[in-house]
XYZ file of N, CA and C in Angstrom:
237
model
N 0.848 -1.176 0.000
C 0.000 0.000 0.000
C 0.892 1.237 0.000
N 0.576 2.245 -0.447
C 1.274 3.528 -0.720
C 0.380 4.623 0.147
N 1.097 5.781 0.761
C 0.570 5.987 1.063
C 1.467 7.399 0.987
N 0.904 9.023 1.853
C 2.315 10.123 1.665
C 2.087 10.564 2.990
N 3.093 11.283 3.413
C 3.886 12.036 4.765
C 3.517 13.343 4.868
N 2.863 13.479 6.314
C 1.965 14.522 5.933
C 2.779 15.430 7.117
N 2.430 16.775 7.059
C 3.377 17.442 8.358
C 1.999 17.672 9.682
N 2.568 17.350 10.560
C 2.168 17.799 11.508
C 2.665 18.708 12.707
N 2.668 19.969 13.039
C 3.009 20.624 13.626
C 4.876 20.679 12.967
N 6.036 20.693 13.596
C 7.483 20.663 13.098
C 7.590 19.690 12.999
N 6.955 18.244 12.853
C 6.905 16.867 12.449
C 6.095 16.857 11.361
N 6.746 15.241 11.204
C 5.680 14.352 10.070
C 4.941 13.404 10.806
N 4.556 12.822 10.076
C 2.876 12.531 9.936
C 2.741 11.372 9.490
N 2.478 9.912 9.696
C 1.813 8.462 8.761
C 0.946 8.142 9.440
N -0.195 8.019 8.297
C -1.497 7.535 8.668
C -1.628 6.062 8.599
N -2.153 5.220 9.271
C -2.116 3.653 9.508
C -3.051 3.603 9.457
N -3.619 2.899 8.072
C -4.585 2.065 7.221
C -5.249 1.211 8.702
N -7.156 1.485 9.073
C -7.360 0.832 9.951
C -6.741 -0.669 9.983
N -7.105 -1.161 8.901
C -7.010 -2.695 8.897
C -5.721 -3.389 8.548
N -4.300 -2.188 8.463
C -3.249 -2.732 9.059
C -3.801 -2.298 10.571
N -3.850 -1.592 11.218
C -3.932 -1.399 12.886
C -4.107 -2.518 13.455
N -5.656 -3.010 12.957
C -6.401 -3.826 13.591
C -5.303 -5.034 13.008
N -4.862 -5.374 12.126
C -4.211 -6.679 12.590
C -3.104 -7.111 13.512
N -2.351 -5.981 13.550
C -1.235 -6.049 14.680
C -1.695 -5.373 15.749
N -2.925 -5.478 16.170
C -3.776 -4.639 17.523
C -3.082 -3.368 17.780
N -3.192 -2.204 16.719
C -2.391 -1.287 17.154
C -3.648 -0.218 17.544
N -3.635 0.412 18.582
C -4.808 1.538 19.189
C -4.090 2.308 19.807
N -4.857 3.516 19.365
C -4.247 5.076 20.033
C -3.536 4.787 21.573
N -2.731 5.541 21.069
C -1.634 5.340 22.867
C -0.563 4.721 22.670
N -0.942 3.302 21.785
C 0.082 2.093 22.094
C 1.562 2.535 21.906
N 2.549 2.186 22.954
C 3.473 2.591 22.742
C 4.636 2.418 21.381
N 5.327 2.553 20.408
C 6.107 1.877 19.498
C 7.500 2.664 19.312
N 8.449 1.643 18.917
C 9.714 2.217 18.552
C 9.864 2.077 16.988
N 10.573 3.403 16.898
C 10.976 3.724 15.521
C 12.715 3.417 15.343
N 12.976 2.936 14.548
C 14.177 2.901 13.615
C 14.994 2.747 12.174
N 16.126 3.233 12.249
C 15.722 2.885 11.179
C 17.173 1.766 10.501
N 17.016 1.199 9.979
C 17.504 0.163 9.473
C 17.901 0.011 7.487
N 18.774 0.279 7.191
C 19.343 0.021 6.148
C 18.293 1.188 5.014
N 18.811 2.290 5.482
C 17.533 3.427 5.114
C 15.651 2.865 4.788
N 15.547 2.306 5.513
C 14.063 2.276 6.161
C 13.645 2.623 7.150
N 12.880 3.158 7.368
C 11.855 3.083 8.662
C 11.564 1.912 9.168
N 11.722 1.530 10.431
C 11.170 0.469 10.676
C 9.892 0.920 11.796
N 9.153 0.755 12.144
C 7.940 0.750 13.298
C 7.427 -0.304 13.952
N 7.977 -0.983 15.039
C 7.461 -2.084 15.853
C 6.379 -1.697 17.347
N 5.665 -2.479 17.366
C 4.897 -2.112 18.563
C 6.060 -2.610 19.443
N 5.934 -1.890 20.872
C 6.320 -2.543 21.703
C 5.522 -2.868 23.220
N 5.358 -4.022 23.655
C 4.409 -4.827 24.493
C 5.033 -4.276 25.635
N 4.538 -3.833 26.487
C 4.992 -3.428 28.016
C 4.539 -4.826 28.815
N 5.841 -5.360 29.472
C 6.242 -6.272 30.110
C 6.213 -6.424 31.806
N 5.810 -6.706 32.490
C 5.492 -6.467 33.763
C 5.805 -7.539 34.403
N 6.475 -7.638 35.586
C 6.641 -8.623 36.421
C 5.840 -8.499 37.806
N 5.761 -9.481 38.300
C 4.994 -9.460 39.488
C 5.209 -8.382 40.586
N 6.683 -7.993 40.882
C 7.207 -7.250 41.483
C 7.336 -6.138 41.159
N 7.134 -5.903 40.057
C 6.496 -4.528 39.311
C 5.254 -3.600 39.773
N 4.598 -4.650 39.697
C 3.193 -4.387 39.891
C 2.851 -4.096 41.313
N 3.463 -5.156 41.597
C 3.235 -5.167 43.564
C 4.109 -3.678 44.286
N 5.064 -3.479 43.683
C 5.967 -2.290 44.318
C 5.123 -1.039 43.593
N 4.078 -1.045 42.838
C 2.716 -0.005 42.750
C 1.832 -0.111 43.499
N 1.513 -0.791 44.131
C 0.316 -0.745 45.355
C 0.764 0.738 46.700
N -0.063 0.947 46.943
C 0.268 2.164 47.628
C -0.907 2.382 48.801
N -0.745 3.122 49.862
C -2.504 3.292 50.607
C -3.156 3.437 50.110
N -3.064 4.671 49.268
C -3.866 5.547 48.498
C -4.766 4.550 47.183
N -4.059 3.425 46.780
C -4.804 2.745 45.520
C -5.298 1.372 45.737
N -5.113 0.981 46.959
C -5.115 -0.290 47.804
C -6.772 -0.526 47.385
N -7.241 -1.778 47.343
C -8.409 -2.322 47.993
C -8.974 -2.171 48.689
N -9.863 -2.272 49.662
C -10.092 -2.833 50.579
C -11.017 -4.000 50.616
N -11.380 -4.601 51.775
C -12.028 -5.980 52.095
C -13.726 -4.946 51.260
N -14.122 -6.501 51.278
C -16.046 -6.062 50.238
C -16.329 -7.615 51.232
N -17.215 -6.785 51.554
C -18.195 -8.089 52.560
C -19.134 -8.552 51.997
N -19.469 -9.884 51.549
C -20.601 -10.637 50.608
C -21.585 -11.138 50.946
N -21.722 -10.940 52.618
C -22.404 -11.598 52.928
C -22.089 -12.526 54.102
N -23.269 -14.101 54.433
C -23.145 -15.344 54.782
C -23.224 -16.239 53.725
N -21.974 -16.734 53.987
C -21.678 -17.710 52.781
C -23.150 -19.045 52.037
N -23.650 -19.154 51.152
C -24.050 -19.667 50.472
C -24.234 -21.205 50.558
N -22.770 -21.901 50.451
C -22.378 -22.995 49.762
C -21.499 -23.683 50.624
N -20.360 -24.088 50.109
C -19.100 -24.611 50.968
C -17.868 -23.978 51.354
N -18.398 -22.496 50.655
C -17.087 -21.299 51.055
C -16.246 -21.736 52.690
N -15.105 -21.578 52.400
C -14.507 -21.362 54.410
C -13.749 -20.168 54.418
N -14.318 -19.597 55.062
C -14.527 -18.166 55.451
C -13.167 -18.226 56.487
């Protein structure tokens, strides 16, 4: 597909054909790296990777849970 380089503000500009997007799940935000490689552009998504300890060293007071009371149990729950 062909397509042209459009300016935006002191940049340029490529518009991504929905239905390339949608096949490599690409949606507004997603982060990607540009390079370039043997005078091409290259454009890869890149997947943000998270480890458990990542995630857990984000918990904070302020964003915490708390307990949600359901009730008397139903069934065979052990409470």
């Amino acid at each position: 597909m062909k397509t042209k380089i459009a300016k935006w503000g002191n940049s340029m500009a490529l518009r991504i054909p929905k239905s390339f997007a949608k096949q490599i799940e690409l949606k507004e935000g997603t982060p990607v790296d540009l390079k370039i490689e043997e005078d091409r552009l290259v454009i890869t998504t890149k997947k943000e990777k998270h480890s458990l300890n990542d995630l857990l060293n984000e918990i904070s007071e302020e964003n915490i849970h708390r307990e949600t009371d359901f009730g008397t149990s139903e069934g065979n729950e052990a409470w």
